[in-house]
Short mmCIF file of C-alpha atoms and ligand atoms in Angstrom, two decimals:
data_model
loop_
_atom_site.label_atom_id
_atom_site.label_comp_id
_atom_site.label_asym_id
_atom_site.label_seq_id
_atom_site.Cartn_x
_atom_site.Cartn_y
_atom_site.Cartn_z
CA MET A 1392 59.92 48.40 -2.38
CA GLY A 1393 57.73 46.13 -4.02
CA MET A 1394 54.39 46.70 -5.76
CA VAL A 1395 52.18 49.06 -4.04
CA LYS A 1396 48.99 47.95 -2.46
CA VAL A 1397 46.46 50.19 -1.16
CA ARG A 1398 42.63 49.30 0.40
CA PHE A 1399 39.94 51.45 0.83
CA ALA A 1400 37.79 49.83 3.67
CA PRO A 1401 34.32 50.97 4.14
CA SER A 1402 31.92 49.55 6.79
CA PRO A 1403 28.74 48.47 4.69
CA THR A 1404 26.41 50.20 7.31
CA GLY A 1405 25.75 52.74 4.43
CA ARG A 1406 26.36 54.18 1.56
CA ILE A 1407 28.95 56.50 0.68
CA HIS A 1408 29.30 59.67 1.04
CA LEU A 1409 31.88 62.31 -0.32
CA GLY A 1410 34.42 62.25 2.64
CA ASN A 1411 34.24 58.17 2.08
CA ALA A 1412 34.56 59.12 -1.60
CA ARG A 1413 37.84 60.95 -0.87
CA GLY A 1414 39.35 58.43 1.03
CA ALA A 1415 38.48 55.84 -2.43
CA LEU A 1416 39.87 58.26 -4.71
CA ILE A 1417 42.89 59.24 -3.27
CA ASN A 1418 43.91 55.47 -2.42
CA TRP A 1419 42.79 55.10 -6.12
CA LEU A 1420 44.63 57.66 -6.96
CA HIS A 1421 47.92 56.53 -5.40
CA ALA A 1422 47.81 53.09 -7.02
CA ARG A 1423 47.60 54.15 -10.24
CA ARG A 1424 50.58 56.52 -9.60
CA HIS A 1425 52.54 53.91 -8.90
CA GLN A 1426 51.22 51.04 -10.85
CA GLY A 1427 49.79 49.51 -7.82
CA GLN A 1428 46.74 47.66 -6.81
CA LEU A 1429 43.63 48.52 -4.80
CA LEU A 1430 41.71 46.21 -3.02
CA LEU A 1431 38.45 46.90 -1.67
CA ARG A 1432 37.99 45.56 1.48
CA LEU A 1433 34.60 45.49 3.40
CA ASP A 1434 34.68 46.11 6.83
CA ASP A 1435 31.69 44.08 7.95
CA THR A 1436 32.62 42.39 11.33
CA ASP A 1437 29.53 44.64 12.72
CA ARG A 1438 27.07 41.74 11.69
CA GLU A 1439 24.03 44.02 13.43
CA ARG A 1440 24.37 47.01 11.21
CA SER A 1441 26.07 45.67 8.01
CA THR A 1442 24.09 44.87 4.94
CA GLU A 1443 24.25 43.24 2.01
CA ALA A 1444 22.46 45.76 -0.13
CA PHE A 1445 24.51 48.55 1.18
CA ALA A 1446 28.02 46.51 0.04
CA LEU A 1447 26.31 46.44 -3.27
CA GLY A 1448 25.12 49.71 -3.26
CA ILE A 1449 28.84 50.86 -2.14
CA GLN A 1450 29.91 48.91 -4.98
CA ASP A 1451 27.76 50.47 -7.55
CA ASP A 1452 28.78 54.19 -6.07
CA LEU A 1453 32.35 53.05 -6.82
CA ARG A 1454 31.95 51.96 -9.93
CA TRP A 1455 30.01 55.08 -11.23
CA LEU A 1456 32.67 57.31 -9.48
CA GLY A 1457 35.01 55.37 -12.07
CA LEU A 1458 36.83 53.90 -9.00
CA GLY A 1459 37.63 50.22 -9.91
CA TRP A 1460 39.47 47.95 -7.61
CA ASP A 1461 41.25 44.95 -8.51
CA ASP A 1462 40.53 42.61 -5.86
CA CYS A 1463 37.68 42.62 -2.92
CA VAL A 1464 37.29 40.67 0.43
CA ARG A 1465 35.15 40.58 2.95
CA GLN A 1466 35.81 40.58 6.58
CA SER A 1467 33.14 38.23 7.51
CA ASP A 1468 35.07 35.66 4.82
CA ARG A 1469 38.18 35.93 6.86
CA LEU A 1470 36.92 35.50 10.52
CA ALA A 1471 39.39 31.96 11.07
CA ARG A 1472 41.93 34.36 10.37
CA TYR A 1473 41.25 36.78 13.14
CA GLU A 1474 40.32 33.83 15.55
CA ALA A 1475 43.77 32.50 14.92
CA ALA A 1476 45.21 35.88 15.57
CA ALA A 1477 43.25 36.55 18.86
CA ASP A 1478 44.72 33.10 20.02
CA ALA A 1479 48.11 33.91 19.12
CA LEU A 1480 47.63 37.34 21.21
CA ARG A 1481 46.36 35.25 24.21
CA GLY A 1482 49.04 32.92 24.07
CA ALA A 1483 51.35 35.98 24.34
CA GLY A 1484 49.71 37.20 27.00
CA ARG A 1485 48.54 40.19 25.33
CA LEU A 1486 44.60 39.92 25.48
CA TYR A 1487 42.84 39.46 28.52
CA PRO A 1488 39.17 39.03 29.60
CA CYS A 1489 36.86 41.86 30.82
CA TYR A 1490 33.24 40.90 31.98
CA GLU A 1491 32.11 44.80 32.06
CA SER A 1492 28.69 45.24 31.14
CA GLU A 1493 28.09 47.66 28.33
CA GLU A 1494 26.14 50.12 31.31
CA GLU A 1495 29.23 49.55 33.57
CA LEU A 1496 31.37 50.50 31.02
CA GLN A 1497 28.88 53.90 30.38
CA LEU A 1498 29.55 54.88 33.81
CA LYS A 1499 33.20 54.91 33.97
CA ARG A 1500 33.39 56.57 30.77
CA PHE A 1501 31.27 59.72 32.56
CA GLN A 1502 33.33 59.26 35.60
CA MET A 1503 36.45 59.37 33.54
CA VAL A 1504 35.22 62.40 31.43
CA ALA A 1505 33.61 63.77 35.09
CA GLY A 1506 37.35 63.51 36.86
CA GLY A 1507 38.77 65.39 33.82
CA GLY A 1508 41.02 62.28 33.09
CA VAL A 1509 41.74 60.80 29.62
CA GLN A 1510 39.60 57.91 28.57
CA VAL A 1511 41.69 55.15 28.89
CA TYR A 1512 40.21 51.65 30.11
CA ASP A 1513 41.11 51.54 33.87
CA ARG A 1514 42.45 47.49 33.11
CA ALA A 1515 40.03 46.78 36.47
CA ALA A 1516 39.63 43.23 34.57
CA LEU A 1517 43.41 42.73 35.05
CA ARG A 1518 42.75 42.73 39.26
CA LEU A 1519 39.36 40.10 38.99
CA SER A 1520 39.99 37.16 41.46
CA ASP A 1521 39.35 33.69 40.15
CA ARG A 1522 36.46 33.76 42.51
CA GLN A 1523 35.00 36.94 40.72
CA ILE A 1524 35.85 35.35 37.25
CA ARG A 1525 33.97 32.17 38.24
CA ALA A 1526 31.08 34.19 39.31
CA PHE A 1527 30.67 36.22 36.39
CA GLU A 1528 30.69 33.23 34.65
CA ALA A 1529 27.97 31.55 36.50
CA GLU A 1530 25.64 34.80 36.27
CA GLY A 1531 25.94 33.73 32.36
CA ARG A 1532 28.37 36.82 31.69
CA ARG A 1533 30.53 36.04 28.50
CA PRO A 1534 33.92 37.75 28.49
CA HIS A 1535 35.18 40.52 25.68
CA TRP A 1536 38.73 40.69 25.01
CA ARG A 1537 41.16 43.71 25.16
CA PHE A 1538 44.53 44.29 23.79
CA LEU A 1539 47.05 44.81 26.45
CA ILE A 1540 48.99 48.31 25.47
CA ALA A 1541 52.74 48.29 26.02
CA TYR A 1542 53.67 51.54 28.13
CA GLU A 1543 56.16 52.27 25.72
CA GLU A 1544 56.54 54.87 22.86
CA THR A 1545 55.04 54.16 19.17
CA ALA A 1546 56.30 56.28 16.62
CA TRP A 1547 56.11 56.21 12.77
CA ASN A 1548 56.63 59.03 9.99
CA ASP A 1549 53.60 59.93 8.78
CA THR A 1550 53.52 60.75 4.96
CA ILE A 1551 51.29 63.45 5.70
CA ARG A 1552 51.68 64.39 9.06
CA GLY A 1553 55.25 64.08 9.27
CA PRO A 1554 56.29 62.19 12.49
CA GLN A 1555 54.14 60.86 14.93
CA MET A 1556 54.63 59.73 18.20
CA PHE A 1557 52.59 57.92 21.18
CA GLN A 1558 52.55 57.13 24.91
CA GLY A 1559 51.06 53.86 25.44
CA SER A 1560 50.25 54.80 28.96
CA LYS A 1561 47.62 57.68 26.65
CA LEU A 1562 46.41 55.02 24.90
CA SER A 1563 43.15 52.85 26.03
CA ASP A 1564 43.40 48.98 25.92
CA PRO A 1565 41.06 48.29 22.80
CA VAL A 1566 38.61 45.49 22.42
CA LEU A 1567 39.50 43.18 19.81
CA VAL A 1568 36.99 40.51 20.49
CA ARG A 1569 33.53 40.92 21.34
CA ALA A 1570 31.15 39.05 23.99
CA ASP A 1571 29.89 37.02 21.05
CA GLY A 1572 33.29 36.16 20.30
CA SER A 1573 33.16 38.36 17.04
CA PRO A 1574 36.67 40.35 15.99
CA THR A 1575 36.22 43.99 15.85
CA TYR A 1576 37.56 46.51 13.09
CA THR A 1577 40.52 47.03 15.22
CA LEU A 1578 42.16 43.22 14.89
CA ALA A 1579 40.46 42.73 11.66
CA SER A 1580 42.44 45.43 9.93
CA VAL A 1581 46.13 44.53 11.28
CA VAL A 1582 45.59 40.91 10.41
CA ASP A 1583 44.32 41.86 6.66
CA ASP A 1584 46.91 44.29 6.55
CA THR A 1585 49.65 41.81 7.27
CA GLU A 1586 48.35 38.90 5.00
CA LEU A 1587 46.88 40.36 2.18
CA GLY A 1588 49.95 42.48 1.73
CA ILE A 1589 49.11 46.23 2.25
CA THR A 1590 52.11 48.29 1.49
CA HIS A 1591 50.24 51.70 2.09
CA VAL A 1592 47.56 52.42 4.70
CA ILE A 1593 45.73 55.65 3.49
CA ARG A 1594 42.94 56.95 5.43
CA GLY A 1595 41.95 60.10 7.72
CA GLU A 1596 43.14 61.61 10.66
CA ASP A 1597 40.16 60.33 12.67
CA HIS A 1598 42.59 56.49 12.76
CA VAL A 1599 45.70 58.10 13.99
CA ALA A 1600 45.32 56.84 17.40
CA ASN A 1601 44.08 53.60 15.87
CA THR A 1602 47.60 53.60 14.05
CA ALA A 1603 49.43 53.78 17.08
CA VAL A 1604 47.24 50.82 19.00
CA GLN A 1605 47.18 48.99 15.60
CA LEU A 1606 51.20 49.60 15.24
CA GLN A 1607 51.32 47.72 18.75
CA ILE A 1608 49.30 45.28 17.88
CA PHE A 1609 51.47 44.33 14.71
CA LYS A 1610 54.25 43.97 16.65
CA ALA A 1611 52.74 41.75 19.44
CA LEU A 1612 51.68 39.62 16.63
CA GLY A 1613 55.27 39.48 15.02
CA ALA A 1614 54.29 41.23 11.80
CA ALA A 1615 56.66 43.30 9.99
CA THR A 1616 55.43 46.88 10.35
CA ASP A 1617 56.91 48.70 7.49
CA ILE A 1618 53.78 49.35 6.02
CA ALA A 1619 53.85 53.17 5.36
CA PHE A 1620 51.01 55.58 7.08
CA ALA A 1621 49.07 58.58 5.59
CA HIS A 1622 46.21 60.52 7.31
CA PHE A 1623 44.75 62.93 5.47
CA THR A 1624 42.49 65.52 7.42
CA LEU A 1625 38.57 64.61 7.02
CA LEU A 1626 36.66 67.54 5.13
CA THR A 1627 34.28 69.84 6.88
CA ASP A 1628 31.06 71.57 6.07
CA ALA A 1629 30.77 75.43 5.53
CA GLY A 1630 30.51 75.53 9.30
CA GLY A 1631 33.85 73.77 10.05
CA HIS A 1632 32.13 70.64 11.47
CA ASN A 1633 32.56 67.15 10.38
CA LEU A 1634 30.31 65.46 7.76
CA SER A 1635 28.35 63.06 9.24
CA LYS A 1636 27.55 59.74 7.11
CA ARG A 1637 23.92 60.42 8.41
CA LEU A 1638 24.29 63.61 6.01
CA GLY A 1639 22.20 61.62 3.21
CA SER A 1640 22.45 65.00 0.80
CA LEU A 1641 26.25 64.36 0.46
CA SER A 1642 25.68 60.71 -0.67
CA ILE A 1643 27.22 59.60 -4.02
CA GLU A 1644 23.78 58.16 -4.56
CA SER A 1645 21.91 61.53 -4.25
CA LEU A 1646 24.58 63.74 -5.70
CA ARG A 1647 24.16 61.20 -8.72
CA ALA A 1648 20.59 61.30 -8.41
CA GLU A 1649 20.83 64.98 -9.10
CA GLY A 1650 22.21 64.96 -12.22
CA LEU A 1651 25.86 65.66 -11.44
CA GLU A 1652 28.71 64.10 -13.25
CA ALA A 1653 31.39 61.62 -11.19
CA MET A 1654 34.48 63.44 -12.83
CA ALA A 1655 32.77 66.83 -11.31
CA ILE A 1656 32.81 65.19 -8.35
CA ASN A 1657 36.12 63.67 -8.62
CA SER A 1658 37.97 66.50 -9.85
CA LEU A 1659 36.87 68.65 -6.58
CA LEU A 1660 37.88 65.60 -4.05
CA ALA A 1661 41.09 65.08 -5.80
CA ARG A 1662 42.38 68.68 -4.94
CA LEU A 1663 40.35 69.68 -1.82
CA GLY A 1664 43.47 69.61 0.88
CA THR A 1665 46.20 69.91 -1.40
CA SER A 1666 48.25 73.17 -2.44
CA ASP A 1667 47.24 72.03 -6.42
CA PRO A 1668 43.85 74.07 -7.56
CA VAL A 1669 41.08 72.54 -8.63
CA GLU A 1670 40.12 72.64 -12.00
CA PRO A 1671 37.28 70.55 -14.06
CA VAL A 1672 38.70 67.45 -15.63
CA ALA A 1673 36.86 65.04 -17.70
CA ASP A 1674 39.00 62.21 -17.50
CA LEU A 1675 40.34 60.38 -14.12
CA GLU A 1676 43.60 59.27 -16.24
CA ARG A 1677 44.13 62.90 -16.25
CA LEU A 1678 44.02 63.31 -12.56
CA ILE A 1679 46.73 60.44 -12.19
CA ALA A 1680 49.98 62.12 -12.94
CA GLY A 1681 50.17 64.77 -10.93
CA PHE A 1682 48.69 62.95 -8.17
CA ASP A 1683 51.04 62.85 -5.07
CA LEU A 1684 50.13 62.35 -1.12
CA GLU A 1685 53.05 65.04 -0.45
CA ARG A 1686 50.53 67.65 -1.80
CA PHE A 1687 48.33 67.10 0.83
CA GLY A 1688 48.75 69.56 3.82
CA ARG A 1689 47.09 69.51 7.46
CA ALA A 1690 44.18 72.07 7.40
CA ALA A 1691 40.89 70.97 7.06
CA PRO A 1692 39.08 71.27 3.55
CA LYS A 1693 36.10 72.94 3.79
CA LEU A 1694 33.60 71.48 1.37
CA ASP A 1695 31.07 73.63 -0.64
CA LEU A 1696 28.58 71.29 -2.53
CA GLU A 1697 28.19 74.35 -5.26
CA GLU A 1698 31.40 73.93 -6.23
CA ILE A 1699 30.69 70.72 -7.40
CA ARG A 1700 27.84 71.91 -9.53
CA ARG A 1701 29.71 74.61 -10.98
CA LEU A 1702 32.41 72.08 -12.38
CA ASN A 1703 29.37 70.09 -13.66
CA GLY A 1704 28.99 72.06 -16.55
CA PRO A 1705 33.00 72.36 -17.67
CA VAL A 1706 33.28 68.94 -17.21
CA LEU A 1707 30.84 68.02 -19.31
CA HIS A 1708 32.24 70.36 -22.15
CA ALA A 1709 35.60 68.62 -22.05
CA MET A 1710 33.80 65.13 -22.62
CA PRO A 1711 34.03 63.37 -26.07
CA PHE A 1712 31.23 61.62 -27.45
CA ALA A 1713 32.39 58.24 -26.75
CA ALA A 1714 32.56 59.22 -23.26
CA VAL A 1715 28.63 59.98 -22.93
CA ARG A 1716 27.18 57.94 -25.86
CA GLU A 1717 25.55 55.50 -23.41
CA ARG A 1718 23.87 57.87 -21.20
CA LEU A 1719 22.54 59.89 -23.99
CA VAL A 1720 21.28 56.59 -25.22
CA ALA A 1721 19.33 55.95 -21.94
CA LEU A 1722 18.20 59.52 -22.06
CA GLY A 1723 16.36 58.68 -25.13
CA LEU A 1724 18.74 60.32 -27.54
CA ASP A 1725 19.94 57.49 -29.55
CA ALA A 1726 20.13 59.16 -32.66
CA MET A 1727 22.48 61.99 -31.44
CA ASP A 1728 26.14 61.77 -32.98
CA ASP A 1729 29.42 63.16 -32.56
CA GLY A 1730 28.79 66.21 -34.40
CA PHE A 1731 25.28 67.24 -32.28
CA TRP A 1732 27.22 66.51 -29.19
CA THR A 1733 30.03 68.40 -30.14
CA ALA A 1734 27.77 71.05 -31.15
CA ILE A 1735 26.16 71.47 -28.41
CA ARG A 1736 28.02 70.28 -25.21
CA ALA A 1737 29.57 73.97 -24.26
CA ASN A 1738 25.87 74.75 -23.43
CA LEU A 1739 25.14 71.98 -21.15
CA SER A 1740 25.34 72.27 -17.03
CA ARG A 1741 23.65 68.82 -16.81
CA LEU A 1742 23.51 66.04 -19.02
CA ASP A 1743 20.03 65.92 -19.14
CA ASP A 1744 19.90 69.45 -20.87
CA ALA A 1745 21.32 67.74 -23.85
CA CYS A 1746 17.56 66.39 -24.29
CA ALA A 1747 16.20 70.27 -24.67
CA TRP A 1748 18.71 71.00 -27.14
CA TRP A 1749 17.67 67.86 -29.29
CA ALA A 1750 14.15 68.88 -29.26
CA ILE A 1751 14.92 72.40 -30.27
CA CYS A 1752 16.88 70.89 -33.03
CA ARG A 1753 14.78 67.65 -33.99
CA SER A 1754 10.99 68.61 -33.10
CA ALA A 1755 8.79 71.36 -34.15
CA LEU A 1756 9.26 74.62 -32.71
CA VAL A 1757 7.14 77.62 -32.18
CA PRO A 1758 10.00 80.30 -33.01
CA LEU A 1759 10.15 83.51 -31.52
CA ILE A 1760 9.47 86.35 -34.26
CA GLU A 1761 11.45 89.90 -33.31
CA ASP A 1762 11.17 91.43 -36.90
CA ALA A 1763 9.17 89.88 -39.25
CA ASP A 1764 10.11 91.98 -42.51
CA TYR A 1765 13.68 91.73 -41.52
CA LEU A 1766 13.20 87.69 -40.56
CA VAL A 1767 11.76 87.06 -44.21
CA GLN A 1768 14.44 89.12 -45.73
CA ALA A 1769 16.96 87.05 -44.37
CA ALA A 1770 14.93 83.69 -45.14
CA SER A 1771 15.28 84.73 -48.86
CA LEU A 1772 19.02 85.30 -48.35
CA LEU A 1773 19.63 82.20 -47.47
CA PRO A 1774 22.06 79.99 -49.55
CA SER A 1775 21.15 77.14 -51.16
CA SER A 1776 24.72 75.32 -51.15
CA PRO A 1777 27.15 74.36 -49.72
CA TRP A 1778 25.01 73.95 -46.41
CA ASP A 1779 27.68 73.23 -44.17
CA GLU A 1780 29.99 75.31 -41.40
CA THR A 1781 30.86 77.86 -43.86
CA THR A 1782 26.55 78.66 -44.62
CA TRP A 1783 26.03 80.92 -41.47
CA GLY A 1784 29.44 83.58 -42.99
CA THR A 1785 28.10 83.76 -46.37
CA TRP A 1786 24.50 84.34 -45.22
CA THR A 1787 25.64 86.76 -42.51
CA ARG A 1788 27.54 88.60 -45.24
CA ALA A 1789 24.83 88.45 -47.57
CA ILE A 1790 22.29 90.13 -45.10
CA GLY A 1791 24.77 92.46 -43.94
CA ALA A 1792 24.96 93.47 -47.44
CA ALA A 1793 21.15 93.51 -47.97
CA THR A 1794 20.01 95.33 -45.02
CA GLY A 1795 23.17 97.36 -43.40
CA ARG A 1796 22.52 95.46 -39.96
CA LYS A 1797 25.85 93.61 -37.95
CA GLY A 1798 26.26 92.69 -34.53
CA ARG A 1799 23.20 91.89 -32.31
CA ALA A 1800 20.99 93.92 -34.68
CA LEU A 1801 21.59 91.10 -37.45
CA PHE A 1802 21.89 88.25 -35.67
CA MET A 1803 19.63 88.40 -32.30
CA PRO A 1804 16.40 88.05 -34.34
CA LEU A 1805 17.82 84.94 -36.48
CA ARG A 1806 19.09 83.49 -33.10
CA LEU A 1807 15.12 83.50 -31.79
CA ALA A 1808 13.44 82.43 -35.04
CA LEU A 1809 15.97 79.97 -34.82
CA THR A 1810 16.06 78.36 -31.72
CA ALA A 1811 13.08 80.52 -29.70
CA ARG A 1812 16.24 81.08 -27.20
CA GLU A 1813 18.61 83.83 -26.47
CA HIS A 1814 21.76 81.41 -25.74
CA GLY A 1815 23.00 78.57 -27.24
CA PRO A 1816 25.55 76.27 -29.69
CA GLU A 1817 27.04 78.78 -32.11
CA LEU A 1818 24.79 79.09 -35.05
CA LYS A 1819 27.48 78.16 -37.32
CA THR A 1820 27.14 74.82 -36.05
CA LEU A 1821 23.94 74.61 -35.42
CA LEU A 1822 22.31 75.68 -38.99
CA PRO A 1823 24.03 72.58 -40.57
CA ILE A 1824 22.43 70.35 -37.52
CA LEU A 1825 19.17 72.38 -38.66
CA GLY A 1826 18.72 71.85 -42.08
CA ARG A 1827 17.67 74.29 -44.45
CA ASP A 1828 13.93 73.64 -44.87
CA ARG A 1829 13.80 73.87 -41.31
CA ALA A 1830 15.54 77.05 -40.93
CA GLU A 1831 13.62 78.83 -43.28
CA ALA A 1832 10.26 77.65 -42.21
CA ARG A 1833 11.30 78.91 -38.47
CA LEU A 1834 12.33 82.49 -40.34
CA ARG A 1835 9.05 82.48 -42.01
CA GLY A 1836 7.54 82.30 -38.52
CA GLU A 1837 6.34 78.95 -38.94
CA THR A 1838 6.14 76.26 -36.10
CA ALA A 1839 8.76 73.28 -37.79
N1 LIG B 1217 35.92 50.58 8.28
C1 LIG B 1217 36.98 51.60 8.84
C2 LIG B 1217 36.17 52.66 8.65
O1 LIG B 1217 35.45 53.20 7.56
C3 LIG B 1217 38.47 51.17 7.91
C4 LIG B 1217 39.34 52.14 8.59
C5 LIG B 1217 40.39 52.14 7.62
O2 LIG B 1217 40.85 52.24 6.58
O3 LIG B 1217 41.40 51.48 8.29
O4 LIG B 1217 36.88 53.95 9.11
#
């Protein structure tokens, strides 16, 4: 097979949430794993609900997640292609005009549900006489157009779900062209997947029946259908319900505003629903090697936001300075260097916790004095040089020898005086960062 080409196809009718982001990540990882390409396709044929602001917002969310794309197309730029496809289907007798209003269709759906039947369009439009059609046209009704499903079996071997088979008679003829002449997603997606050279369609299981319908459209258009399909199970909330796009708290935008790391999100989303353990990974590249669609199972994975919050610290702890430098500058920490970052990162649960450690080390602080005499004695034992990572060892051995203290009794008063906190980075690394003058002043109880 040639180069792998996948697509992530959000509709710009809202920002993306964790469910969509998972689809984007899975496609991205599959592309990278096979040295292929990712197409970002903006499914904006619904002109009323799609906005430019959402399109830009989605791109911003993806960039922030680190999920770059090789190419981007908008369906609204390709309308002529969809019209040509619709014409071809009309010519082949596979697209027929329908005149039902939305209310009439709604009523039919109610009747089908009440009658216990499957919701398959009854093809009433195929039985309209020329006179009825002329009457509708005279009323000013414009037709929408449905694809005539062939009553045959449509089968494919789904990379995740295994062999799939749909009977045509169980599928409803889908609307491919709306009354205003615009194409629907169902048609546009088939045309794009064919013309843009997509090799793998990887999407949520809510599209499984669509795949059966779309395979029929590919065939009716005479397009080669050697595309591989993979449908992953959708995330559910703790109660086992579908995540809805409207759940604002799960939007990438809001998780970012909460101060969560993109990699904490990616670490979880790459593994949810697979047999592989979730682990904190600080770099997307490290998720590529072991990625395999075949590792996704059929059970619906539950999403727990707390899991992302728990991963956040460990992800930060593994981040090199270069990966966070710009963001530290944005937090006003432009003077922070690699040594400082490496000393404090294991104590962060969110990046902006770095501000507190910067202030502790670089601004005046009121020390917490637990045992003033002991601290004054410790201050007098501070070595003058060298002032480096060995200082702590030299100093505490001297304190131990002079006072007989050890363990917590020895170091906790020092930590409280030096940082005014019970927990924090190793004193061995903090001491050189604090500097001798500041350390000595704090041990003597001075605000320094
Ligand atoms: N715009 C569609 C959606 O968001 C894309 C589905 C597909 O991947 O074909 O559901």
